[in-house]
Short mmCIF file of C-alpha atoms in Angstrom, two decimals:
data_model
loop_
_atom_site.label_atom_id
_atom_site.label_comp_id
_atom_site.label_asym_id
_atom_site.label_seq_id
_atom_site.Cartn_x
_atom_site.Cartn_y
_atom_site.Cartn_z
CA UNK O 1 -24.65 24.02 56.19
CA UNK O 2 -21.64 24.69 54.07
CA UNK O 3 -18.56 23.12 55.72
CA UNK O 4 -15.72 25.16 56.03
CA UNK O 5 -12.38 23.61 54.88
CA UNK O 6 -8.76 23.84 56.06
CA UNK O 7 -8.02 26.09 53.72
CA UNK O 8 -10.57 29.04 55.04
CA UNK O 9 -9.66 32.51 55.84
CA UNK O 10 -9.36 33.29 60.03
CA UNK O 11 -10.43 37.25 60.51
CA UNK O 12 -10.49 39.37 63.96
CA UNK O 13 -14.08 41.27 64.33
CA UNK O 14 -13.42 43.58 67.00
CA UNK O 15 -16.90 45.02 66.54
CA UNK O 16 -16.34 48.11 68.79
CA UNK O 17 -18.68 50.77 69.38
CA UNK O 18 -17.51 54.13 68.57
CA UNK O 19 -19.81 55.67 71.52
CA UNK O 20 -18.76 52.72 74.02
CA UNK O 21 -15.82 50.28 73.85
CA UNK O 22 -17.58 47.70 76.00
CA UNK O 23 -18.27 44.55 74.06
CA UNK O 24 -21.96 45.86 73.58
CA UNK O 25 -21.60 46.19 69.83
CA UNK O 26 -20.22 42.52 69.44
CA UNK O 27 -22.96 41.02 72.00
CA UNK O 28 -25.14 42.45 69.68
CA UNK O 29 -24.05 41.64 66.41
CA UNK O 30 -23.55 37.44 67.96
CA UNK O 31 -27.62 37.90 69.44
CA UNK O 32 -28.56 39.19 66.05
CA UNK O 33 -26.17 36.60 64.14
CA UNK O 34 -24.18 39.10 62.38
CA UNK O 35 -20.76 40.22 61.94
CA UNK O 36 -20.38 43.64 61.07
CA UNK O 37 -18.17 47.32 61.09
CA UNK O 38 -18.68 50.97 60.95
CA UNK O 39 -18.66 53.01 58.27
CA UNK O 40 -21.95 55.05 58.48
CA UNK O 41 -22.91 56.87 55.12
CA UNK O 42 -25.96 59.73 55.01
CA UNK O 43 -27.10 58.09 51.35
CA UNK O 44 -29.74 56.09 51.01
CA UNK O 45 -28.66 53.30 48.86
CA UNK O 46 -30.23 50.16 47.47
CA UNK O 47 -27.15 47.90 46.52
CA UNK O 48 -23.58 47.61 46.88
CA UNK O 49 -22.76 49.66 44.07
CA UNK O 50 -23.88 52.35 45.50
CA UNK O 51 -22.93 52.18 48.73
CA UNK O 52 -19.48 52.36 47.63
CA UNK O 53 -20.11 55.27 45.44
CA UNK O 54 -21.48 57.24 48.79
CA UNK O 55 -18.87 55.59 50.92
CA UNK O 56 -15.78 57.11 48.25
CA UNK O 57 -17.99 60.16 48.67
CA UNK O 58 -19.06 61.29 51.93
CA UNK O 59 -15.79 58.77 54.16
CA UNK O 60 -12.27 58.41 53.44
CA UNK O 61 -10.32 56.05 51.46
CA UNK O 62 -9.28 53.78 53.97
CA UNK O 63 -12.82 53.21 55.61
CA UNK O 64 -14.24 52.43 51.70
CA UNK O 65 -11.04 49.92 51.52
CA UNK O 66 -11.89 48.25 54.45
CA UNK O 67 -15.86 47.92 53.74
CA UNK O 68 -14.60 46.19 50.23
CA UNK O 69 -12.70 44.03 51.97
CA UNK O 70 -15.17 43.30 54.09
CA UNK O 71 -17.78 42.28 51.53
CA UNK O 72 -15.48 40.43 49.13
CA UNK O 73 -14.33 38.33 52.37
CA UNK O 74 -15.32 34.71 51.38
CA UNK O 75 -18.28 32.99 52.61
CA UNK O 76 -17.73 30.34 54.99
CA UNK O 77 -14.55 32.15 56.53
CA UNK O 78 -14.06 32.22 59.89
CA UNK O 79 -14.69 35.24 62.35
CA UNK O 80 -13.44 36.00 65.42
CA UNK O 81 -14.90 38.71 68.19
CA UNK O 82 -14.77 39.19 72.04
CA UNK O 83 -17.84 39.95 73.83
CA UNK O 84 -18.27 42.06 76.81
CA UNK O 85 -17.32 39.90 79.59
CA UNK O 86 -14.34 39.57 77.68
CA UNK O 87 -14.97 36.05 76.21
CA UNK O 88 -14.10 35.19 72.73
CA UNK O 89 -16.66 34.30 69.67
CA UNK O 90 -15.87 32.03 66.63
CA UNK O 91 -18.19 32.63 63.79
CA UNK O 92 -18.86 31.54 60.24
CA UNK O 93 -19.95 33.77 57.67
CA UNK O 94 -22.59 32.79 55.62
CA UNK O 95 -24.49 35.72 53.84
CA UNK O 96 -23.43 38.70 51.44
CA UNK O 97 -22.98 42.30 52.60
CA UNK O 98 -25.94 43.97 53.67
CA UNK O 99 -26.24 47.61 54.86
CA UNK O 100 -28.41 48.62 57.93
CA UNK O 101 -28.85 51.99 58.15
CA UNK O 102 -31.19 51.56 61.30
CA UNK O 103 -30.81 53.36 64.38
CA UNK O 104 -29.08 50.34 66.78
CA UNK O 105 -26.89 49.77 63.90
CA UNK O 106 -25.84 53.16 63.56
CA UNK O 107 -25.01 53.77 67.52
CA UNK O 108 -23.52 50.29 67.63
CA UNK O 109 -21.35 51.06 64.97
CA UNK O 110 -22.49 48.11 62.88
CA UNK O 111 -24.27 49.25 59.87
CA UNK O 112 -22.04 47.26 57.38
CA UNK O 113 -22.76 43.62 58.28
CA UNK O 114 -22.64 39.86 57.46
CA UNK O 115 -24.53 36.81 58.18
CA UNK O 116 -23.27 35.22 60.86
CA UNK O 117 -23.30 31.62 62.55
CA UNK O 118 -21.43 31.98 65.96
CA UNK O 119 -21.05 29.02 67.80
CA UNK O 120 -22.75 28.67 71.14
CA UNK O 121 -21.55 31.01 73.74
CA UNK O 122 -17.77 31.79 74.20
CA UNK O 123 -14.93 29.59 73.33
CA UNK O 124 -12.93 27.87 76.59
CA UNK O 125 -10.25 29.85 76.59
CA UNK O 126 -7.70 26.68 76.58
CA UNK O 127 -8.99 25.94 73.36
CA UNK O 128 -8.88 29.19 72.00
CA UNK O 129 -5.60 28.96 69.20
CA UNK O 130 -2.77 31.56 70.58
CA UNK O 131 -2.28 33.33 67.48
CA UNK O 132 -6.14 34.49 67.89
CA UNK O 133 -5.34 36.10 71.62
CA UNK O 134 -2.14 36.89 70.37
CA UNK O 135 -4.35 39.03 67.35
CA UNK O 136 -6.84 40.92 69.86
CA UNK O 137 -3.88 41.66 72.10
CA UNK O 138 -2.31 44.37 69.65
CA UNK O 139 -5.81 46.04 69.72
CA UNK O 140 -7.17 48.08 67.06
CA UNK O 141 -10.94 48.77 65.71
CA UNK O 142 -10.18 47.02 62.30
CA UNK O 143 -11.78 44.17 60.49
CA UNK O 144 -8.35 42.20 60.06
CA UNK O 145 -7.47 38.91 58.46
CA UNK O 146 -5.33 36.85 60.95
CA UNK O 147 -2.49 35.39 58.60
CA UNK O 148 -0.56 33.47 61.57
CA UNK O 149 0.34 30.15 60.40
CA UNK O 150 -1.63 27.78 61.91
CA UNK O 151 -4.20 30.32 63.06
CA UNK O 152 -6.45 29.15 59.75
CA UNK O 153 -5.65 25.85 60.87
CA UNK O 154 -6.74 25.73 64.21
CA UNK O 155 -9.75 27.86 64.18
CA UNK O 156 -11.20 25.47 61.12
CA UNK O 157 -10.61 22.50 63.55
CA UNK O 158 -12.31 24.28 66.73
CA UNK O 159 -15.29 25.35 64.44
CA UNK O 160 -15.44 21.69 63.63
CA UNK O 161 -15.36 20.36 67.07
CA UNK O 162 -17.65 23.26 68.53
CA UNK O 163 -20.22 21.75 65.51
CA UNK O 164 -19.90 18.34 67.06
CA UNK O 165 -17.21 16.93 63.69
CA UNK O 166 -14.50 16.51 65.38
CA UNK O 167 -12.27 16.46 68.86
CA UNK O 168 -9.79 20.21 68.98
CA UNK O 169 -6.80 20.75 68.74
CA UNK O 170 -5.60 24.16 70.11
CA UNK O 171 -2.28 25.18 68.15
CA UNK O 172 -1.83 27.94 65.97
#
């Protein structure tokens, strides 16, 4: 396992369906050990390429944006999502874009996803750092980089203590 260092990137997966805003997408995506967004093309495409050839084709500018950022988001940053009961998910990416243009995906809303280690089950919410609440309290449906200071911070430390490295500490 890579380790992540206190210098990794914090992100908010919302991970929302587009046919249901119930957390099913995002229990999903942690079962399946993915992180992913929407973003559906009708091409059938074999590599990354051109995917974002189809995607500057058949979506708009802003969705194509936010796929690239998506991909070119570091492995071994930290993701954030909140399942359907509500709880909240800290994961680590750890694979390259991929594009699933199955059926599930497609529904869930998911078909542009990431490799995924979540930690097990939701995060006590005491130990979850504000400035992550604080992020999936202003809503949205957009893969987002958290850039609160101390947000990095603190969610580097929790993965580490969730992993059994080290004790938390909740700021940030």
């Amino acid at each position: 396992m890579t380790s992540t260092t206190a210098s990794a990137s914090v992100y908010r997966a919302p991970m929302r369906s587009p046919s249901a805003d119930d957390g099913s997408a995002a229990d999903w995506a942690i079962a399946a050990r993915v992180v992913g967004l929407d973003g559906a093309i009708r091409a059938s495409v074999d590599d990354f390429d051109e995917m974002l050839a189809a995607a500057n084709h058949e979506l708009d500018e802003r969705t194509t944006r936010r796929i690239l950022r998506f991909a070119q988001t570091p492995t071994g940053s930290l993701v954030w999502t909140r399942d359907s009961s509500g709880g909240l998910h800290l994961g680590r990416l750890r694979g390259d874009w991929g594009y699933d243009p199955g059926d599930v995906a497609r529904r869930l809303g998911l078909p542009h996803q990431r490799a995924c280690d979540w930690a097990n089950g939701p995060v006590p919410d005491a130990l979850v750092p504000v400035s992550v609440i604080e992020a999936f309290a202003r809503g949205g449906r957009n893969w987002q980089r958290i850039r609160t200071a101390g947000a990095a911070e603190a969610s580097v430390r929790l993965w580490s203590h969730l992993n059994g490295l080290s004790t938390p500490n909740s700021s940030g």
